Coordinates of C-alpha atoms in Angstrom, one line a residue:
Chain A
M1 CA -42.3 -22.3 40.8
S2 CA -41.9 -24.0 37.4
I3 CA -39.1 -26.2 36.7
N4 CA -36.8 -25.9 33.6
P5 CA -35.8 -29.7 31.9
Q6 CA -32.3 -28.7 32.5
E7 CA -32.9 -28.1 36.0
F8 CA -35.0 -31.1 36.1
L9 CA -32.0 -33.1 35.4
I10 CA -30.3 -31.2 37.4
G11 CA -31.9 -32.3 40.7
V12 CA -32.1 -35.8 39.7
L13 CA -28.1 -35.9 38.9
A14 CA -27.7 -34.7 42.0
R15 CA -30.0 -37.8 43.9
K16 CA -27.7 -40.3 42.8
L17 CA -24.6 -38.2 44.0
M18 CA -25.5 -38.1 47.5
G19 CA -23.2 -39.5 50.3
A20 CA -20.1 -40.0 48.6
R21 CA -17.0 -37.8 50.0
H22 CA -15.9 -36.1 47.1
V23 CA -17.4 -35.9 43.4
A24 CA -15.6 -35.7 40.3
V25 CA -16.9 -34.0 37.1
G26 CA -15.2 -34.0 33.6
S27 CA -15.0 -30.9 31.5
A28 CA -17.3 -29.4 29.0
S29 CA -19.8 -30.3 30.9
P30 CA -22.5 -27.7 32.9
L31 CA -24.8 -30.0 33.6
T32 CA -23.0 -32.5 35.8
G33 CA -21.4 -30.0 36.7
A34 CA -24.0 -28.3 38.2
A35 CA -25.1 -31.8 39.5
A36 CA -22.7 -31.9 41.5
L37 CA -22.4 -28.8 43.0
L38 CA -26.2 -29.2 44.0
A39 CA -25.5 -32.1 46.1
S40 CA -23.0 -30.2 47.8
E41 CA -25.1 -27.9 48.7
L42 CA -27.6 -30.7 50.0
S43 CA -25.2 -32.7 51.8
D44 CA -25.3 -32.9 55.4
T45 CA -21.6 -34.1 55.4
P46 CA -19.1 -32.4 53.6
M47 CA -19.0 -33.2 50.6
R48 CA -15.5 -31.8 47.7
V49 CA -16.6 -31.5 44.0
T50 CA -13.6 -31.1 41.5
I51 CA -14.8 -29.6 38.4
L52 CA -11.8 -30.3 35.9
G53 CA -11.0 -26.6 33.6
S54 CA -12.6 -25.0 36.9
K55 CA -10.3 -22.8 38.8
S56 CA -12.2 -23.1 42.0
H57 CA -13.3 -26.6 42.1
V58 CA -9.8 -27.9 42.0
F59 CA -8.0 -29.0 44.8
F60 CA -4.9 -30.6 43.0
T61 CA -1.3 -29.6 43.4
E62 CA 0.7 -32.1 41.7
G63 CA -1.1 -31.7 38.2
S64 CA -3.6 -33.3 36.6
R65 CA -2.2 -36.8 36.7
E66 CA -2.9 -36.4 40.3
L67 CA -6.7 -36.7 40.0
F68 CA -6.1 -40.5 38.6
D69 CA -3.6 -41.2 41.4
A70 CA -6.0 -39.8 44.3
S71 CA -9.1 -42.0 42.0
A72 CA -7.0 -45.4 42.0
Q73 CA -6.4 -44.3 46.1
G74 CA -9.7 -44.2 46.4
R75 CA -10.1 -40.4 47.4
I76 CA -12.8 -39.2 44.9
D77 CA -16.0 -41.5 45.4
A78 CA -18.4 -40.5 42.7
F79 CA -17.9 -39.7 38.9
M80 CA -19.9 -39.0 36.3
M81 CA -20.0 -39.1 32.5
G82 CA -21.4 -39.6 29.0
G83 CA -20.5 -41.3 25.7
G84 CA -21.6 -40.8 22.2
Q85 CA -22.7 -44.7 22.8
I86 CA -24.0 -46.9 25.7
D87 CA -24.9 -50.5 25.4
G88 CA -26.6 -52.2 27.7
Q89 CA -23.7 -53.9 29.5
A90 CA -23.2 -50.6 30.2
N91 CA -20.0 -50.3 27.6
V92 CA -19.5 -46.9 26.5
N93 CA -18.2 -45.8 23.5
L94 CA -16.3 -42.4 22.7
M95 CA -14.4 -43.6 20.0
G96 CA -16.7 -43.4 17.2
I97 CA -19.1 -45.5 14.8
G98 CA -18.0 -48.2 12.7
P99 CA -15.3 -51.0 13.1
Y100 CA -12.5 -49.6 14.6
P101 CA -9.6 -48.8 13.8
K102 CA -11.7 -47.8 10.8
L103 CA -14.3 -45.4 11.6
S104 CA -17.0 -43.5 9.7
V105 CA -17.7 -40.8 12.0
R106 CA -14.6 -40.2 14.9
W107 CA -15.4 -38.9 18.1
A108 CA -12.6 -37.3 20.6
G109 CA -11.8 -40.5 22.3
N110 CA -11.4 -42.1 25.0
Y111 CA -9.9 -39.9 27.7
G112 CA -9.6 -41.1 31.3
T113 CA -13.1 -42.8 31.1
P114 CA -11.3 -46.5 30.8
Y115 CA -9.9 -45.9 34.2
L116 CA -11.9 -43.8 36.1
Y117 CA -15.2 -46.1 35.5
S118 CA -13.7 -48.8 36.9
L119 CA -11.5 -47.1 39.8
I120 CA -14.2 -44.8 41.2
K121 CA -16.7 -46.7 43.5
R122 CA -20.1 -45.2 41.2
T123 CA -19.8 -43.6 37.8
V124 CA -23.5 -42.3 37.0
L125 CA -24.0 -42.0 33.5
F126 CA -25.7 -39.0 31.8
R127 CA -27.2 -38.7 28.4
E128 CA -29.6 -36.5 27.5
E129 CA -30.3 -37.9 24.5
H130 CA -32.4 -40.8 24.6
T131 CA -32.8 -42.4 20.9
R132 CA -31.8 -46.0 19.7
R133 CA -28.7 -44.1 17.9
V134 CA -27.3 -44.0 21.4
F135 CA -28.9 -46.6 23.4
V136 CA -27.4 -50.1 21.1
S137 CA -27.3 -53.1 21.8
K138 CA -23.3 -53.1 21.6
V139 CA -21.3 -50.5 21.0
D140 CA -19.2 -50.6 18.4
Y141 CA -15.9 -49.9 20.6
V142 CA -15.4 -50.5 24.7
S143 CA -13.9 -47.3 26.0
A144 CA -14.9 -48.4 29.3
A145 CA -16.4 -51.4 30.2
G146 CA -19.3 -51.7 32.3
V147 CA -18.7 -55.2 33.6
N148 CA -15.3 -57.3 33.9
E149 CA -14.4 -60.4 34.6
P150 CA -14.7 -61.7 38.6
N151 CA -11.3 -62.0 38.8
V152 CA -10.3 -58.3 37.7
F153 CA -9.3 -55.7 40.4
R154 CA -12.4 -53.0 40.2
P155 CA -13.7 -51.7 42.6
G156 CA -15.9 -49.2 41.1
G157 CA -18.6 -49.6 38.5
P158 CA -22.1 -48.0 36.4
S159 CA -24.4 -46.7 39.5
A160 CA -27.1 -45.2 37.0
L161 CA -28.1 -44.0 33.9
I162 CA -29.9 -40.6 33.6
T163 CA -31.6 -39.7 30.7
S164 CA -34.0 -37.4 29.5
L165 CA -36.6 -39.8 29.3
C166 CA -36.1 -41.7 32.8
T167 CA -33.7 -43.4 35.3
F168 CA -31.8 -46.7 35.0
G169 CA -30.5 -48.8 37.8
F170 CA -27.6 -50.8 37.7
D171 CA -27.1 -55.0 38.4
R172 CA -23.3 -55.2 38.2
K173 CA -23.4 -58.9 39.2
R174 CA -25.7 -59.8 36.0
G175 CA -24.8 -56.6 33.9
R176 CA -28.0 -55.2 33.5
F177 CA -29.8 -52.0 33.8
M178 CA -33.1 -52.0 35.5
L179 CA -36.0 -49.4 34.7
E180 CA -36.0 -46.7 37.5
S181 CA -38.3 -44.4 37.1
I182 CA -39.9 -42.6 34.1
H183 CA -39.9 -38.4 34.0
P184 CA -43.4 -36.9 34.4
G185 CA -44.9 -37.1 30.7
H186 CA -43.5 -40.0 29.2
T187 CA -43.9 -43.2 29.2
L188 CA -42.8 -47.0 29.6
E189 CA -43.7 -47.5 25.8
E190 CA -41.7 -44.3 24.8
V191 CA -38.5 -45.4 26.8
K192 CA -38.7 -49.5 24.7
D193 CA -39.1 -47.6 21.4
N194 CA -36.1 -45.3 21.9
T195 CA -33.6 -48.1 23.5
G196 CA -31.7 -50.7 21.9
F197 CA -31.0 -53.2 24.8
D198 CA -33.1 -55.2 26.8
F199 CA -33.5 -54.6 30.4
D200 CA -35.9 -54.8 33.4
A201 CA -38.5 -53.1 35.1
P202 CA -41.1 -53.4 37.7
E203 CA -44.3 -54.5 37.4
H204 CA -45.5 -50.4 38.0
V205 CA -42.9 -48.2 37.0
P206 CA -42.8 -44.5 39.3
V207 CA -42.8 -41.6 38.3
T208 CA -39.4 -39.7 38.6
A209 CA -40.3 -36.8 41.6
I210 CA -39.9 -33.2 40.1
P211 CA -37.2 -31.5 42.6
D212 CA -39.1 -29.5 45.2
N213 CA -39.1 -25.8 45.8
R214 CA -36.5 -25.5 48.2
V215 CA -33.7 -27.7 45.8
L216 CA -34.8 -25.5 42.8
G217 CA -34.3 -22.4 44.8
I218 CA -30.4 -23.7 45.4
I219 CA -30.2 -24.6 42.0
R220 CA -31.0 -20.6 40.7
D221 CA -29.2 -19.7 43.6
A222 CA -26.0 -21.3 45.1
V223 CA -25.3 -23.5 41.9
A224 CA -25.9 -20.7 39.3
S225 CA -23.7 -18.6 40.8
Q226 CA -21.0 -21.2 41.3
I227 CA -21.1 -22.8 37.7
A228 CA -21.3 -19.2 36.1
E229 CA -17.3 -19.2 36.7
T230 CA -16.5 -22.6 34.6
Y231 CA -19.7 -22.2 32.3
P232 CA -19.9 -18.9 31.6
Q233 CA -22.4 -19.4 28.9
F234 CA -23.9 -22.2 30.5
A235 CA -25.3 -19.5 33.3
E236 CA -25.9 -17.0 30.7
R237 CA -28.3 -19.0 29.1
L238 CA -29.7 -21.1 31.9
F239 CA -29.8 -19.1 34.8
G240 CA -29.4 -15.2 33.5
I241 CA -26.2 -15.3 35.5
G242 CA -22.4 -14.3 33.0
R243 CA -19.0 -14.7 35.0
R244 CA -19.1 -11.3 36.4
A245 CA -21.5 -12.6 39.0
A246 CA -19.8 -15.7 39.9
R247 CA -19.1 -16.5 43.6
T248 CA -15.8 -17.4 44.0
A249 CA -15.7 -20.1 46.2
Chain B
M1 CA 25.2 -21.6 40.5
A2 CA 26.3 -21.5 36.7
N3 CA 25.2 -18.7 34.3
N4 CA 22.6 -20.0 32.1
S5 CA 21.8 -17.4 30.1
K6 CA 23.4 -18.6 26.6
I7 CA 19.5 -20.8 27.2
I8 CA 17.1 -18.1 26.3
V9 CA 17.1 -18.2 22.7
D10 CA 15.2 -16.5 19.8
L11 CA 12.4 -19.2 18.2
D12 CA 14.5 -20.5 15.0
T13 CA 17.1 -21.1 17.6
L14 CA 14.7 -23.2 20.3
I15 CA 13.0 -25.2 17.5
S16 CA 15.6 -26.4 15.8
H17 CA 16.3 -28.7 18.4
I18 CA 13.4 -30.4 16.8
K19 CA 14.3 -32.6 14.2
D20 CA 12.2 -34.7 11.8
G21 CA 10.8 -37.7 12.8
C22 CA 11.1 -36.9 16.3
R23 CA 8.6 -38.0 19.1
L24 CA 7.7 -34.4 20.8
A25 CA 5.2 -33.8 23.6
I26 CA 3.3 -31.4 23.7
P27 CA 1.1 -30.1 26.8
T28 CA -2.7 -30.4 26.7
D29 CA -4.2 -27.4 25.2
F30 CA -6.8 -26.9 27.6
N31 CA -6.7 -26.0 31.1
G32 CA -8.5 -24.2 34.2
M33 CA -5.3 -22.2 35.0
Y34 CA -3.3 -22.3 31.6
S35 CA -2.9 -23.8 28.2
G36 CA 0.5 -25.1 27.8
A37 CA 0.4 -24.8 24.5
A38 CA 3.4 -23.2 22.8
V39 CA 1.5 -21.9 19.6
S40 CA 3.5 -19.2 18.3
A41 CA 6.6 -22.3 17.9
T42 CA 4.1 -24.6 16.6
R43 CA 3.5 -21.6 13.7
A44 CA 7.5 -21.1 13.5
L45 CA 7.6 -25.2 13.4
I46 CA 4.9 -25.3 10.4
R47 CA 7.2 -22.1 8.2
R48 CA 10.3 -24.7 8.7
G49 CA 8.2 -27.3 7.4
V50 CA 9.1 -30.6 9.5
R51 CA 8.1 -33.8 8.8
D52 CA 6.8 -36.8 10.1
L53 CA 6.5 -36.0 13.8
H54 CA 5.0 -38.5 16.8
I55 CA 3.3 -36.3 18.0
I56 CA 2.8 -37.7 22.3
G57 CA -0.4 -35.4 23.5
V58 CA 0.3 -34.7 27.5
P59 CA -2.6 -36.1 27.5
T60 CA -4.7 -34.8 25.2
G61 CA -4.2 -33.4 21.5
G62 CA -5.9 -30.1 20.5
L63 CA -5.3 -27.1 18.2
Q64 CA -1.6 -27.2 18.3
A65 CA -1.6 -31.0 16.7
D66 CA -4.6 -30.2 14.1
M67 CA -2.3 -27.1 12.9
L68 CA 0.7 -29.7 12.5
I69 CA -1.1 -32.4 10.9
G70 CA -3.0 -29.9 8.5
A71 CA 0.1 -29.0 7.5
G72 CA 1.9 -32.6 6.9
C73 CA 4.3 -32.6 9.6
V74 CA 2.9 -35.2 11.5
K75 CA 3.4 -39.4 10.6
R76 CA 1.6 -40.6 13.8
M77 CA -0.8 -38.9 17.0
E78 CA -0.8 -40.9 20.0
A79 CA -3.5 -39.1 22.9
G80 CA -6.0 -40.1 25.5
S81 CA -8.2 -37.3 22.9
M82 CA -8.2 -34.8 20.4
F83 CA -10.7 -32.3 21.3
L84 CA -11.2 -28.3 20.4
G85 CA -13.0 -27.4 23.8
E86 CA -16.4 -26.6 22.5
F87 CA -15.7 -27.0 18.8
G88 CA -15.4 -31.2 19.7
V89 CA -13.0 -32.8 17.0
P90 CA -9.8 -30.7 15.2
P91 CA -11.3 -31.1 11.6
A92 CA -7.5 -31.2 10.2
Y93 CA -7.0 -34.6 11.9
A94 CA -10.5 -35.3 11.6
R95 CA -9.8 -34.9 7.6
A96 CA -5.7 -36.9 7.7
L97 CA -7.0 -39.9 9.5
K98 CA -10.0 -40.4 6.7
A99 CA -7.2 -39.7 4.2
G100 CA -5.1 -41.9 5.6
K101 CA -2.3 -39.8 6.4
I102 CA -1.6 -40.3 9.7
E103 CA -1.5 -43.6 11.8
M104 CA -3.5 -42.8 15.0
R105 CA -2.9 -44.5 18.2
D106 CA -5.1 -43.9 21.0
S107 CA -4.5 -44.3 24.6
T108 CA -5.8 -42.9 27.4
C109 CA -5.3 -39.9 29.5
P110 CA -4.0 -42.0 32.9
A111 CA -1.6 -44.3 30.6
I112 CA 0.3 -41.6 29.3
H113 CA 1.0 -39.6 32.5
A114 CA 2.1 -43.1 34.0
G115 CA 4.6 -43.7 30.7
L116 CA 5.6 -40.1 31.0
Q117 CA 6.5 -40.7 35.5
A118 CA 8.4 -44.8 34.0
G119 CA 10.3 -42.2 32.0
E120 CA 11.3 -39.9 34.5
K121 CA 12.0 -42.7 36.9
G122 CA 14.1 -44.0 34.4
I123 CA 12.3 -47.4 34.1
P124 CA 11.0 -49.3 31.4
F125 CA 7.1 -49.9 32.0
I126 CA 5.0 -49.3 34.9
P127 CA 1.9 -50.9 35.9
L128 CA -1.6 -49.3 36.8
R129 CA -4.7 -50.3 37.4
G130 CA -8.0 -50.1 35.7
I131 CA -8.3 -49.8 32.1
L132 CA -8.8 -53.8 31.6
G133 CA -12.1 -54.9 29.6
S134 CA -12.0 -51.7 27.1
D135 CA -10.5 -52.5 23.4
V136 CA -7.7 -49.6 24.2
V137 CA -5.8 -52.9 26.0
S138 CA -6.8 -55.4 22.7
Y139 CA -5.7 -52.6 20.1
R140 CA -2.3 -51.5 21.4
N141 CA 0.5 -54.1 21.2
D142 CA 3.1 -52.5 23.2
W143 CA 0.9 -52.8 26.7
K144 CA 0.7 -56.2 28.7
V145 CA -1.1 -57.4 30.7
I146 CA 0.1 -59.4 33.6
D147 CA -0.3 -61.6 36.6
N148 CA 0.4 -59.0 39.3
P149 CA 3.6 -61.4 40.9
F150 CA 2.5 -59.8 44.1
G151 CA -0.9 -61.3 44.7
E152 CA -2.6 -63.9 42.4
N153 CA -4.7 -64.2 40.0
D154 CA -4.7 -60.8 39.5
P155 CA -4.3 -59.4 36.3
I156 CA -2.9 -55.5 36.0
L157 CA -2.3 -53.6 32.9
L158 CA 2.0 -52.7 32.3
V159 CA 2.3 -49.9 30.0
A160 CA 5.3 -49.3 28.6
A161 CA 7.6 -45.9 29.4
I162 CA 7.3 -42.9 27.5
T163 CA 10.7 -41.0 26.7
P164 CA 9.6 -38.4 24.2
D165 CA 13.0 -37.0 21.8
V166 CA 11.6 -33.5 23.0
M167 CA 9.1 -32.2 25.2
L168 CA 7.3 -28.2 24.4
M169 CA 5.4 -26.0 26.6
H170 CA 3.9 -22.8 26.3
A171 CA 4.7 -21.0 30.8
P172 CA 3.9 -18.3 32.2
M173 CA 8.0 -17.3 33.5
A174 CA 11.1 -18.2 32.9
D175 CA 13.9 -16.9 35.3
R176 CA 17.6 -15.1 34.2
H177 CA 19.1 -18.4 34.2
G178 CA 15.7 -20.4 32.0
N179 CA 14.9 -22.1 35.6
I180 CA 10.6 -21.9 34.6
W181 CA 8.2 -21.3 37.0
I182 CA 5.1 -23.6 36.1
G183 CA 2.7 -23.8 38.9
R184 CA 0.4 -26.4 40.4
R185 CA 0.6 -27.1 36.4
R186 CA 3.1 -30.3 37.6
E187 CA 2.7 -33.0 34.8
L188 CA 4.6 -30.2 32.3
A189 CA 7.9 -30.9 34.7
V190 CA 7.0 -34.8 34.5
A191 CA 6.2 -35.0 30.9
A192 CA 10.3 -32.9 31.1
H193 CA 11.8 -34.7 33.0
A194 CA 10.5 -37.9 31.0
S195 CA 12.4 -36.2 27.6
A196 CA 15.7 -35.6 26.2
V197 CA 14.8 -32.2 25.3
T198 CA 12.9 -29.4 26.9
L199 CA 11.9 -26.5 24.8
V200 CA 9.9 -23.5 26.6
T201 CA 8.4 -20.4 24.8
V202 CA 7.2 -18.1 27.6
E203 CA 5.5 -15.4 28.7
K204 CA 7.8 -13.4 30.0
I205 CA 11.4 -13.2 30.8
V206 CA 11.9 -11.8 35.1
D207 CA 15.5 -10.7 36.0
T208 CA 15.9 -13.3 39.5
D209 CA 17.2 -16.3 40.6
F210 CA 13.5 -18.6 40.8
M211 CA 15.7 -21.4 42.9
A212 CA 17.1 -18.6 46.0
D213 CA 13.8 -17.8 46.4
E214 CA 11.6 -20.5 48.7
Q215 CA 7.8 -19.8 47.6
A216 CA 9.0 -19.7 43.9
V217 CA 10.8 -22.7 43.7
T218 CA 7.9 -24.9 45.0
G219 CA 6.0 -24.0 41.3
V220 CA 10.1 -24.3 38.8
L221 CA 10.9 -26.4 36.5
S222 CA 14.7 -26.4 36.9
N223 CA 17.0 -25.9 34.0
L224 CA 18.5 -29.0 34.4
Y225 CA 16.0 -30.0 32.6
V226 CA 15.9 -26.8 29.8
T227 CA 17.4 -27.2 26.5
A228 CA 16.2 -23.5 25.2
V229 CA 14.1 -21.2 26.3
S230 CA 12.3 -18.3 24.2
H231 CA 10.6 -15.5 24.8
Q232 CA 7.1 -15.2 23.5
P233 CA 4.5 -13.0 24.4
K234 CA 1.4 -13.9 24.1
G235 CA 2.5 -17.6 22.8
A236 CA -0.6 -19.7 23.2
W237 CA -2.9 -17.3 21.2
P238 CA -5.3 -18.3 20.3
L239 CA -5.4 -20.0 23.0
S240 CA -6.5 -19.0 27.0
F241 CA -3.5 -18.0 28.8
G242 CA -5.3 -17.7 32.5
N243 CA -4.8 -14.3 33.7
D244 CA -3.4 -12.6 31.3
Y245 CA -5.5 -13.6 28.3
D246 CA -8.8 -15.5 27.5
E247 CA -9.0 -17.8 24.5
D248 CA -9.9 -16.0 21.4
A249 CA -13.0 -17.5 20.4
E250 CA -13.7 -15.4 17.6
H251 CA -10.6 -17.2 16.0
L252 CA -11.0 -20.3 17.5
H253 CA -14.2 -20.4 15.3
L254 CA -12.3 -19.4 12.2
Y255 CA -9.9 -21.2 12.3
V256 CA -12.4 -24.2 12.0
E257 CA -14.1 -23.2 9.5
S258 CA -11.3 -22.8 7.8
A259 CA -9.7 -26.2 8.3
R260 CA -12.4 -28.2 7.7
T261 CA -11.5 -28.7 3.9
E262 CA -7.8 -28.1 2.4
E263 CA -7.9 -25.1 0.3
G264 CA -9.5 -23.6 3.9
F265 CA -6.7 -24.9 5.2
K266 CA -4.1 -23.5 3.0
A267 CA -5.8 -20.5 3.2
Y268 CA -5.6 -20.3 6.7
L269 CA -1.8 -21.1 6.9
D270 CA -1.0 -18.6 4.3
R271 CA -2.4 -16.1 6.1
Y272 CA -1.7 -16.7 10.1
V273 CA 1.2 -18.7 9.5
F274 CA 3.0 -17.7 6.3
E275 CA 1.5 -14.5 7.0
R276 CA 1.5 -13.7 3.2
E277 CA -1.9 -11.5 2.0
V278 CA -4.0 -13.8 0.7
V279 CA -4.7 -13.2 -3.2
P280 CA -8.7 -14.0 -3.0
A281 CA -9.3 -16.4 -5.6

């Protein structure tokens, strides 16, 4: 079976979630939602998936503040988020471009990221666009800090960064990204040319493994039908199934 | 129980409790269950010409806030983020910020929830974990970082209680006494508990008493906290209201296109808020 770039990224993201007991995904984020559902399907142990904005993938009965309270208690152990700018220390900017508060471009704002990034054990950063516009040496505004002073209580933080070109790991002690693998068809030169921060790389950088046919089958069947409930347009575009075909969990 | 039928009023009476300059809490536009945004009440507020509002998004702002900002009703906006679903940053808000017409008090969603929880308890502040290292802490001069008095060398953030003058929301139903069924969206109840006045528009009013029904009552905001209720079918339009109606994507698209310019926004208000015939220029 041939795999399209979005299915490939769903498979790559899901690998970074394995072993979690409870994955949370923000709203307006169909690819990461699909990745969480795939990881749950592939997991040998029970893995709960909370998709904010969904009806069937939300387990809270005490209102939307329960997500935050549960996160602070360690009841959610993996999270995925993107960012308008991400720098080499894994600081994430969701506020805008320019000197705050006189921004030249304003984005939506912090949401819950300053909190969730610190408290949920691992966060997988995901941004498809791999350019120097996004991956900067220093973000213009720190919505969510990649690292803290050692005396700050911080059980969580960045564990990986996935883009359309490659996969990075993150060393929390040193506060640096480390290239893990480059996606098929791309080169180290290309990654360097399009990244505005310094990062470490092994002597021989592996090629990111392509999800196998079994995984691809799960993406197109179980994942597609579940994600269609929350993101019907995305499911229609990628898998050709709409809301009506959605499986209600 | 006391008969509270006087609690059920018409829309103009309901919004008469929202005074110029008040701190007004409104729910986020987008929720998997239903939008709690009282959009028809928002249109009535714009028609009345309310001014200088301090809006608190619980915990984010969207269409309602954007309409009020565009119509010049808002002095200050406080929210964890501002977005219009797939349409991105609300256009009238973006224009007003650029022109320096409003003050934006950027926050983060859990700080707003926690601030309201403190307000509900009647305590002046609440500590919460995380957030340290974010620029939001350095720019919020009403927040403090202290050393955990129960620990050692353990910095922790304190945020001030949030006690809105008014909470305005749209809910699925009220009973004849003005008890409001909100279902599992308990954050709406927390915001109501923290607010001096709560105003609710509802899809329907049912001739029953939720307080006498053990199953219904777990999803109820008691009328102890409710000042006024108004019957507003389709009161969240053009936003979605769970199983009752989907979001009117076509209208939202039209709104976003119109609100990009001052002229377009005025024409939108004339047509859909003031309900005047638009005379082509």
